[in-house]
Tab-separated table of C-alpha atoms in Angstrom:
chain	number	residue	atom	x	y	z
A	1	MET	CA	202.964	-189.163	-114.482
A	2	SER	CA	203.987	-187.121	-111.576
A	3	SER	CA	203.892	-188.799	-108.273
A	4	ASP	CA	203.381	-185.508	-106.702
A	5	SER	CA	199.558	-184.571	-106.380
A	6	PRO	CA	199.131	-180.615	-106.908
A	7	THR	CA	197.641	-178.625	-104.052
A	8	THR	CA	193.830	-179.487	-103.676
A	9	LEU	CA	191.804	-176.664	-103.385
A	10	GLU	CA	188.437	-176.262	-101.731
A	11	PRO	CA	185.184	-177.419	-103.675
A	12	GLU	CA	183.372	-174.450	-102.529
A	13	PHE	CA	186.174	-172.177	-104.248
A	14	PHE	CA	185.445	-173.899	-107.636
A	15	ALA	CA	181.617	-173.874	-106.971
A	16	LYS	CA	181.984	-170.099	-106.348
A	17	MET	CA	183.789	-169.430	-109.808
A	18	VAL	CA	181.333	-171.788	-111.698
A	19	GLU	CA	177.849	-171.028	-110.275
A	20	SER	CA	176.780	-168.362	-113.200
A	21	VAL	CA	178.635	-170.235	-116.167
A	22	GLY	CA	175.492	-172.273	-117.127
A	23	VAL	CA	177.431	-175.293	-118.768
A	24	GLY	CA	179.234	-178.189	-117.511
A	25	VAL	CA	182.588	-177.783	-116.072
A	26	GLY	CA	185.519	-180.036	-114.667
A	27	ILE	CA	188.577	-179.002	-113.024
A	28	TYR	CA	191.603	-181.375	-112.593
A	29	GLY	CA	195.337	-181.049	-112.041
A	30	GLU	CA	198.653	-182.392	-112.701
A	31	ASP	CA	197.668	-186.030	-111.926
A	32	GLY	CA	195.212	-185.657	-114.233
A	33	ARG	CA	192.358	-186.625	-111.532
A	34	TYR	CA	189.220	-184.200	-111.474
A	35	THR	CA	189.220	-181.888	-108.439
A	36	TYR	CA	185.962	-180.524	-109.024
A	37	VAL	CA	183.065	-181.199	-111.620
A	38	ASN	CA	179.704	-178.922	-111.322
A	39	GLN	CA	176.376	-180.539	-111.241
A	40	SER	CA	175.653	-179.824	-115.269
A	41	TYR	CA	178.924	-181.712	-115.796
A	42	ALA	CA	178.040	-184.688	-113.868
A	43	ASP	CA	174.406	-184.698	-115.500
A	44	LEU	CA	175.622	-185.538	-118.812
A	45	PHE	CA	176.790	-189.091	-117.577
A	46	GLY	CA	173.670	-189.256	-115.064
A	47	VAL	CA	175.646	-189.346	-111.787
A	48	THR	CA	176.386	-187.064	-109.137
A	49	PRO	CA	179.408	-184.792	-109.053
A	50	SER	CA	180.962	-186.708	-106.005
A	51	ALA	CA	180.960	-189.980	-108.402
A	52	LEU	CA	183.695	-188.370	-110.906
A	53	ILE	CA	185.528	-186.529	-108.212
A	54	GLY	CA	188.952	-188.152	-107.977
A	55	ARG	CA	188.730	-189.939	-111.111
A	56	PRO	CA	191.399	-189.967	-113.696
A	57	LEU	CA	190.650	-187.921	-116.847
A	58	TRP	CA	191.543	-190.577	-119.401
A	59	GLU	CA	188.359	-192.559	-117.741
A	60	VAL	CA	186.142	-190.150	-119.060
A	61	VAL	CA	188.083	-188.976	-121.992
A	62	PRO	CA	188.507	-191.976	-124.335
A	63	ALA	CA	190.473	-189.558	-126.638
A	64	ILE	CA	193.461	-189.080	-123.905
A	65	GLU	CA	195.724	-192.185	-123.061
A	66	ALA	CA	196.693	-192.733	-119.345
A	67	ALA	CA	200.354	-193.082	-120.862
A	68	ASP	CA	200.044	-189.776	-123.081
A	69	PHE	CA	198.730	-187.731	-120.261
A	70	ASP	CA	202.202	-186.132	-119.163
A	71	GLU	CA	202.859	-185.368	-122.764
A	72	TYR	CA	199.287	-184.024	-122.968
A	73	TRP	CA	199.566	-181.769	-119.812
A	74	GLU	CA	203.338	-180.495	-120.603
A	75	SER	CA	202.170	-179.260	-124.088
A	76	PHE	CA	200.334	-176.547	-122.265
A	77	GLU	CA	201.371	-173.300	-121.078
A	78	ASP	CA	199.807	-171.026	-118.675
A	79	GLY	CA	196.439	-169.074	-120.290
A	80	ASP	CA	196.624	-171.521	-123.359
A	81	THR	CA	192.999	-172.462	-124.311
A	82	ARG	CA	191.958	-175.043	-126.681
A	83	GLU	CA	188.970	-176.167	-128.277
A	84	ALA	CA	187.884	-179.455	-129.412
A	85	GLU	CA	185.182	-181.993	-130.266
A	86	THR	CA	185.256	-185.257	-128.635
A	87	ARG	CA	183.500	-187.939	-126.780
A	88	HIS	CA	182.990	-188.717	-123.041
A	89	THR	CA	182.397	-191.653	-121.494
A	90	HIS	CA	181.433	-192.687	-117.855
A	91	ASN	CA	179.752	-196.164	-116.514
A	92	GLY	CA	179.174	-196.774	-120.233
A	93	HIS	CA	177.706	-193.860	-121.180
A	94	THR	CA	179.114	-191.943	-124.017
A	95	VAL	CA	178.361	-188.458	-125.176
A	96	PRO	CA	179.469	-186.579	-128.015
A	97	VAL	CA	180.770	-182.917	-126.410
A	98	ALA	CA	182.360	-179.829	-127.539
A	99	THR	CA	185.139	-178.782	-124.873
A	100	VAL	CA	187.343	-175.672	-124.104
A	101	THR	CA	190.347	-176.407	-121.901
A	102	THR	CA	192.442	-173.778	-120.369
A	103	GLN	CA	195.253	-174.021	-118.083
A	104	ARG	CA	195.408	-171.685	-115.150
A	105	SER	CA	198.098	-171.458	-112.227
A	106	ILE	CA	196.516	-170.789	-108.675
A	107	GLY	CA	198.714	-170.197	-105.854
A	108	GLY	CA	201.801	-171.468	-108.049
A	109	THR	CA	199.666	-174.777	-108.725
A	110	SER	CA	198.719	-175.506	-112.429
A	111	TYR	CA	194.743	-176.800	-112.989
A	112	HIS	CA	192.834	-177.200	-116.196
A	113	PHE	CA	189.624	-175.647	-116.407
A	114	GLY	CA	187.526	-177.357	-118.758
A	115	THR	CA	183.638	-176.327	-120.016
A	116	ILE	CA	181.775	-178.927	-121.514
A	117	LYS	CA	178.549	-178.950	-123.796
A	118	ASP	CA	176.492	-181.805	-124.938
A	119	ILE	CA	176.046	-181.463	-128.695
A	120	SER	CA	174.086	-184.859	-129.052
A	121	VAL	CA	171.439	-183.275	-130.700
A	122	ARG	CA	173.499	-181.250	-133.152
A	123	LYS	CA	175.503	-184.349	-134.168
A	124	ALA	CA	172.230	-186.487	-134.594
A	125	ARG	CA	170.967	-183.719	-136.991
A	126	GLU	CA	174.061	-183.176	-138.931
A	127	GLN	CA	174.310	-187.039	-139.471
A	128	GLU	CA	170.628	-187.231	-140.546
A	129	ILE	CA	171.533	-184.177	-142.989
A	130	GLU	CA	174.489	-186.047	-144.381
A	131	ARG	CA	171.958	-189.093	-145.079
A	132	GLN	CA	169.268	-187.215	-146.472
A	133	ASN	CA	171.982	-185.532	-148.897
A	134	GLU	CA	173.168	-189.002	-149.805
A	135	ARG	CA	169.730	-190.082	-150.784
A	136	LEU	CA	169.102	-186.889	-152.580
A	137	GLU	CA	172.298	-187.022	-154.533
A	138	ASN	CA	171.632	-190.616	-155.169
A	139	PHE	CA	168.050	-190.275	-156.548
A	140	ALA	CA	168.777	-187.121	-158.822
A	141	SER	CA	172.338	-188.983	-160.307
A	142	ILE	CA	169.652	-191.798	-161.137
A	143	VAL	CA	166.464	-189.732	-162.296
A	144	SER	CA	169.027	-187.691	-164.523
A	145	HIS	CA	170.420	-190.640	-165.917
A	146	ASP	CA	167.308	-192.398	-166.590
A	147	LEU	CA	165.526	-188.892	-167.965
A	148	ARG	CA	168.579	-188.471	-170.301
A	149	ASN	CA	168.528	-191.160	-172.404
A	150	PRO	CA	165.009	-190.951	-173.598
A	151	LEU	CA	165.746	-186.871	-173.840
A	152	ASN	CA	168.641	-187.653	-176.251
A	153	VAL	CA	166.681	-189.941	-178.153
A	154	ALA	CA	163.454	-187.413	-178.453
A	155	GLN	CA	166.224	-184.729	-179.291
A	156	GLY	CA	167.773	-186.786	-182.045
A	157	TYR	CA	164.406	-187.670	-183.718
A	158	ILE	CA	163.607	-183.940	-183.597
A	159	GLU	CA	166.830	-183.157	-185.347
A	160	MET	CA	166.135	-185.315	-188.120
A	161	LEU	CA	162.562	-184.209	-188.790
A	162	GLN	CA	163.676	-180.412	-188.916
A	163	GLU	CA	166.158	-181.569	-191.657
A	164	ASP	CA	162.842	-182.252	-193.644
A	165	ILE	CA	160.126	-180.249	-192.369
A	166	SER	CA	160.051	-176.563	-191.222
A	167	ARG	CA	157.307	-176.065	-188.513
A	168	ASP	CA	157.019	-173.847	-185.634
A	169	GLU	CA	155.618	-176.830	-183.774
A	170	LEU	CA	159.106	-178.640	-184.009
A	171	ARG	CA	160.665	-175.600	-182.941
A	172	LEU	CA	158.546	-175.444	-179.950
A	173	VAL	CA	159.121	-179.097	-179.101
A	174	ASP	CA	162.849	-178.677	-179.651
A	175	ASN	CA	162.880	-175.549	-176.966
A	176	ALA	CA	161.009	-177.947	-174.579
A	177	LEU	CA	163.136	-180.379	-174.910
A	178	ASP	CA	166.432	-178.125	-174.168
A	179	ARG	CA	164.780	-176.638	-171.446
A	180	MET	CA	164.108	-180.265	-169.926
A	181	GLY	CA	167.938	-180.856	-170.179
A	182	VAL	CA	168.784	-177.558	-168.357
A	183	LEU	CA	166.203	-178.800	-165.618
A	184	ILE	CA	168.066	-181.896	-165.601
A	185	THR	CA	171.606	-180.532	-165.197
A	186	GLU	CA	170.413	-177.999	-162.568
A	187	LEU	CA	168.670	-180.712	-160.102
A	188	LEU	CA	171.943	-182.871	-160.294
A	189	GLU	CA	173.850	-179.749	-159.565
A	190	LEU	CA	171.543	-178.551	-156.747
A	191	ALA	CA	171.606	-182.191	-155.222
A	192	GLN	CA	175.379	-182.354	-155.251
A	193	SER	CA	176.059	-179.077	-154.293
A	194	ASP	CA	175.552	-179.377	-150.659
A	195	ARG	CA	178.549	-181.944	-150.752
A	196	GLU	CA	181.938	-180.708	-149.164
A	197	ILE	CA	184.335	-178.425	-150.963
A	198	GLY	CA	187.105	-180.997	-152.094
A	199	GLU	CA	190.968	-180.522	-152.459
A	200	VAL	CA	191.683	-176.527	-152.755
A	201	THR	CA	194.798	-176.041	-154.974
A	202	SER	CA	196.249	-172.933	-156.671
A	203	VAL	CA	194.114	-172.538	-160.189
A	204	ALA	CA	194.063	-170.095	-162.841
A	205	LEU	CA	190.959	-167.830	-162.702
A	206	THR	CA	191.096	-167.112	-166.597
A	207	ALA	CA	191.563	-170.927	-167.680
A	208	ILE	CA	188.708	-171.987	-165.525
A	209	ALA	CA	186.499	-169.106	-166.781
A	210	GLU	CA	187.193	-170.026	-170.230
A	211	ASP	CA	186.159	-173.626	-169.680
A	212	ALA	CA	182.948	-172.749	-168.209
A	213	TRP	CA	182.029	-170.446	-171.076
A	214	ARG	CA	182.598	-173.269	-173.560
A	215	ASN	CA	180.369	-175.779	-171.301
A	216	VAL	CA	177.587	-172.982	-171.491
A	217	SER	CA	175.331	-172.392	-174.778
A	218	THR	CA	176.308	-168.927	-175.797
A	219	PRO	CA	176.383	-168.714	-179.381
A	220	GLU	CA	176.007	-165.077	-179.595
A	221	ALA	CA	176.966	-163.827	-176.432
A	222	GLU	CA	180.599	-162.643	-175.470
A	223	LEU	CA	183.093	-163.274	-172.743
A	224	ASP	CA	185.554	-160.284	-171.694
A	225	ILE	CA	188.547	-161.090	-169.212
A	226	PRO	CA	190.443	-158.152	-169.407
A	227	PHE	CA	192.685	-158.855	-166.645
A	228	GLY	CA	195.984	-160.748	-166.505
A	229	ASP	CA	196.011	-164.326	-165.341
A	230	ARG	CA	195.750	-164.903	-161.716
A	231	ARG	CA	195.852	-167.883	-159.405
A	232	VAL	CA	193.166	-168.488	-156.446
A	233	MET	CA	193.067	-171.121	-153.959
A	234	ALA	CA	190.157	-173.038	-155.176
A	235	ASP	CA	188.216	-176.234	-155.782
A	236	GLU	CA	188.710	-176.063	-159.682
A	237	SER	CA	185.751	-178.043	-160.362
A	238	ARG	CA	183.353	-176.202	-157.765
A	239	LEU	CA	184.788	-172.778	-159.056
A	240	GLN	CA	184.440	-173.677	-162.845
A	241	GLN	CA	180.499	-174.609	-161.676
A	242	LEU	CA	180.032	-171.497	-160.194
A	243	PHE	CA	181.047	-169.896	-163.389
A	244	GLU	CA	179.018	-171.848	-165.277
A	245	ASN	CA	175.829	-170.767	-163.444
A	246	LEU	CA	176.698	-166.861	-163.467
A	247	PHE	CA	177.163	-167.232	-167.072
A	248	ARG	CA	174.003	-169.116	-167.549
A	249	ASN	CA	172.079	-166.634	-165.416
A	250	ALA	CA	173.624	-163.694	-167.566
A	251	VAL	CA	172.399	-165.311	-170.901
A	252	GLU	CA	168.923	-166.142	-169.293
A	253	HIS	CA	168.461	-162.493	-168.235
A	254	GLY	CA	170.338	-160.559	-170.487
A	255	GLY	CA	169.619	-162.161	-173.584
A	256	SER	CA	171.482	-164.621	-176.158
A	257	ASP	CA	173.714	-161.777	-177.394
A	258	VAL	CA	174.755	-160.534	-173.583
A	259	ARG	CA	178.466	-159.397	-172.694
A	260	VAL	CA	179.685	-160.881	-169.802
A	261	THR	CA	182.912	-159.668	-167.756
A	262	VAL	CA	185.098	-161.364	-165.561
A	263	ALA	CA	187.278	-159.306	-163.438
A	264	ALA	CA	189.826	-159.271	-160.797
A	265	THR	CA	189.238	-157.684	-157.358
A	266	ASP	CA	191.207	-156.555	-154.491
A	267	ASP	CA	189.974	-159.515	-152.533
A	268	GLY	CA	188.317	-161.785	-154.982
A	269	PHE	CA	186.696	-161.677	-158.603
A	270	SER	CA	183.649	-160.343	-160.097
A	271	VAL	CA	181.342	-161.762	-162.624
A	272	ALA	CA	179.397	-158.592	-164.448
A	273	ASP	CA	177.174	-158.328	-167.705
A	274	ASP	CA	175.424	-155.870	-169.551
A	275	GLY	CA	171.802	-157.086	-169.401
A	276	PRO	CA	168.874	-155.404	-167.515
A	277	GLY	CA	170.272	-155.762	-164.056
A	278	ILE	CA	168.883	-156.999	-160.580
A	279	PRO	CA	166.282	-154.577	-158.894
A	280	ARG	CA	167.587	-153.854	-155.253
A	281	GLY	CA	164.461	-154.858	-153.788
A	282	LYS	CA	165.307	-158.535	-155.326
A	283	ARG	CA	168.514	-158.949	-154.325
A	284	ASP	CA	168.128	-160.347	-150.985
A	285	ARG	CA	166.088	-163.177	-152.628
A	286	VAL	CA	167.828	-164.311	-155.723
A	287	PHE	CA	169.701	-167.083	-153.705
A	288	GLU	CA	166.762	-168.401	-152.705
A	289	THR	CA	166.342	-172.132	-153.989
A	290	GLY	CA	163.563	-171.972	-156.612
A	291	TYR	CA	163.371	-168.372	-156.832
A	292	THR	CA	163.483	-166.602	-160.076
A	293	THR	CA	162.285	-163.770	-161.896
A	294	GLU	CA	162.078	-165.261	-165.570
A	295	GLY	CA	159.178	-167.521	-166.333
A	296	THR	CA	161.962	-169.783	-168.391
A	297	GLY	CA	164.445	-169.838	-165.173
A	298	THR	CA	164.796	-172.766	-162.610
A	299	GLY	CA	165.591	-170.963	-159.676
A	300	PHE	CA	168.510	-173.461	-158.972
A	301	GLY	CA	171.332	-171.769	-160.483
A	302	LEU	CA	172.334	-168.843	-158.020
A	303	SER	CA	171.258	-170.994	-155.042
A	304	ILE	CA	174.139	-173.307	-156.105
A	305	VAL	CA	176.591	-170.130	-156.717
A	306	GLN	CA	175.878	-169.405	-153.136
A	307	GLN	CA	176.537	-172.711	-151.768
A	308	ILE	CA	179.644	-173.115	-153.329
A	309	VAL	CA	180.629	-169.595	-152.046
A	310	ALA	CA	179.830	-170.590	-148.730
A	311	GLY	CA	182.002	-173.900	-149.129
A	312	HIS	CA	184.945	-171.766	-149.770
A	313	ASN	CA	184.229	-169.711	-146.678
A	314	TRP	CA	184.181	-166.623	-149.272
A	315	GLU	CA	181.236	-164.069	-149.633
A	316	VAL	CA	179.240	-163.053	-152.501
A	317	ARG	CA	177.297	-159.941	-152.931
A	318	ILE	CA	175.317	-158.601	-155.843
A	319	ALA	CA	175.883	-154.866	-157.267
A	320	GLU	CA	175.227	-153.183	-160.370
A	321	SER	CA	177.675	-153.177	-163.537
A	322	ASP	CA	179.215	-150.392	-165.330
A	323	ASP	CA	176.572	-151.058	-168.074
A	324	GLY	CA	173.690	-151.125	-165.687
A	325	GLY	CA	173.558	-154.935	-165.610
A	326	ALA	CA	174.429	-157.379	-162.558
A	327	ARG	CA	177.614	-157.854	-161.172
A	328	PHE	CA	178.372	-160.710	-158.818
A	329	GLU	CA	181.242	-159.859	-156.453
A	330	ILE	CA	182.986	-162.872	-154.812
A	331	ALA	CA	185.125	-161.596	-152.100
A	332	GLY	CA	187.173	-163.309	-149.287
A	333	VAL	CA	189.073	-165.294	-151.897
A	334	GLU	CA	192.921	-166.356	-151.520
A	335	PHE	CA	195.138	-165.481	-154.104
A	336	ASP	CA	198.185	-167.508	-155.273
A	337	GLU	CA	200.821	-164.643	-155.996
């Protein structure tokens, strides 16, 4: 590191610069030692500002090694600003923080001006949410497995009985079992929908949509994909899940003979149907978990769609299709031309 210490500016000068910032501020020079810290910065570590002034950055920021400081310093140019999440330590007290560091020259001497914010509460909340999601996903997986086995047995016996007996009661039981199967599937999908988007690769929209169509019960429905094949950057599995839920929604609301059209747009793609559509007054609510306009709906499918869209940093909006049905427009999609 440089043996020449940069010019030291008066603490009062720094104090005037940061008195209205409202967050922790630390300033250090080319030697890596704090020239100024305000009270908010010091409060993060339960010390006074004077306890930190003169100390080297690497004693407080574990992510920066003393031997690497010169390289770190020289990687900045005047005016450069960098944001990071890291951990700061002093006297055994470690705090997760969000930092913004800017290099500025004053009187020909360069300084790093850093703001720091304690994110302990946010990090703790994120960890708790992650634990809850893991527990929910494990629970849903176990429940779906334990329920599917007796459900499959019951459906098998119903099919055997229907070969010899024609009764409305058997049909109603069969419908109820099918309904249970859908609920189990969507429960598991909902529990897994908060997991992060996996590897994003170039995938063919037409192929993914056709695979999804084959996974949805659509014996009388029709799928139309009028455009030539286009490729998008997406998590293939989650994109297929998105299509499956939009197709199920179309069948659920448009009937077993609904016509569904997947089209490419300037900034993404759309899924439209010729069903009854979604009234404007209800479009803001359809993505709420558990909300459904049909007595047979679960209210999970579109919530899952929105979570997959958000995970890709896309946007979804609802419009009216050319046939008066619903059109879901997915925007912000990156094409692989």
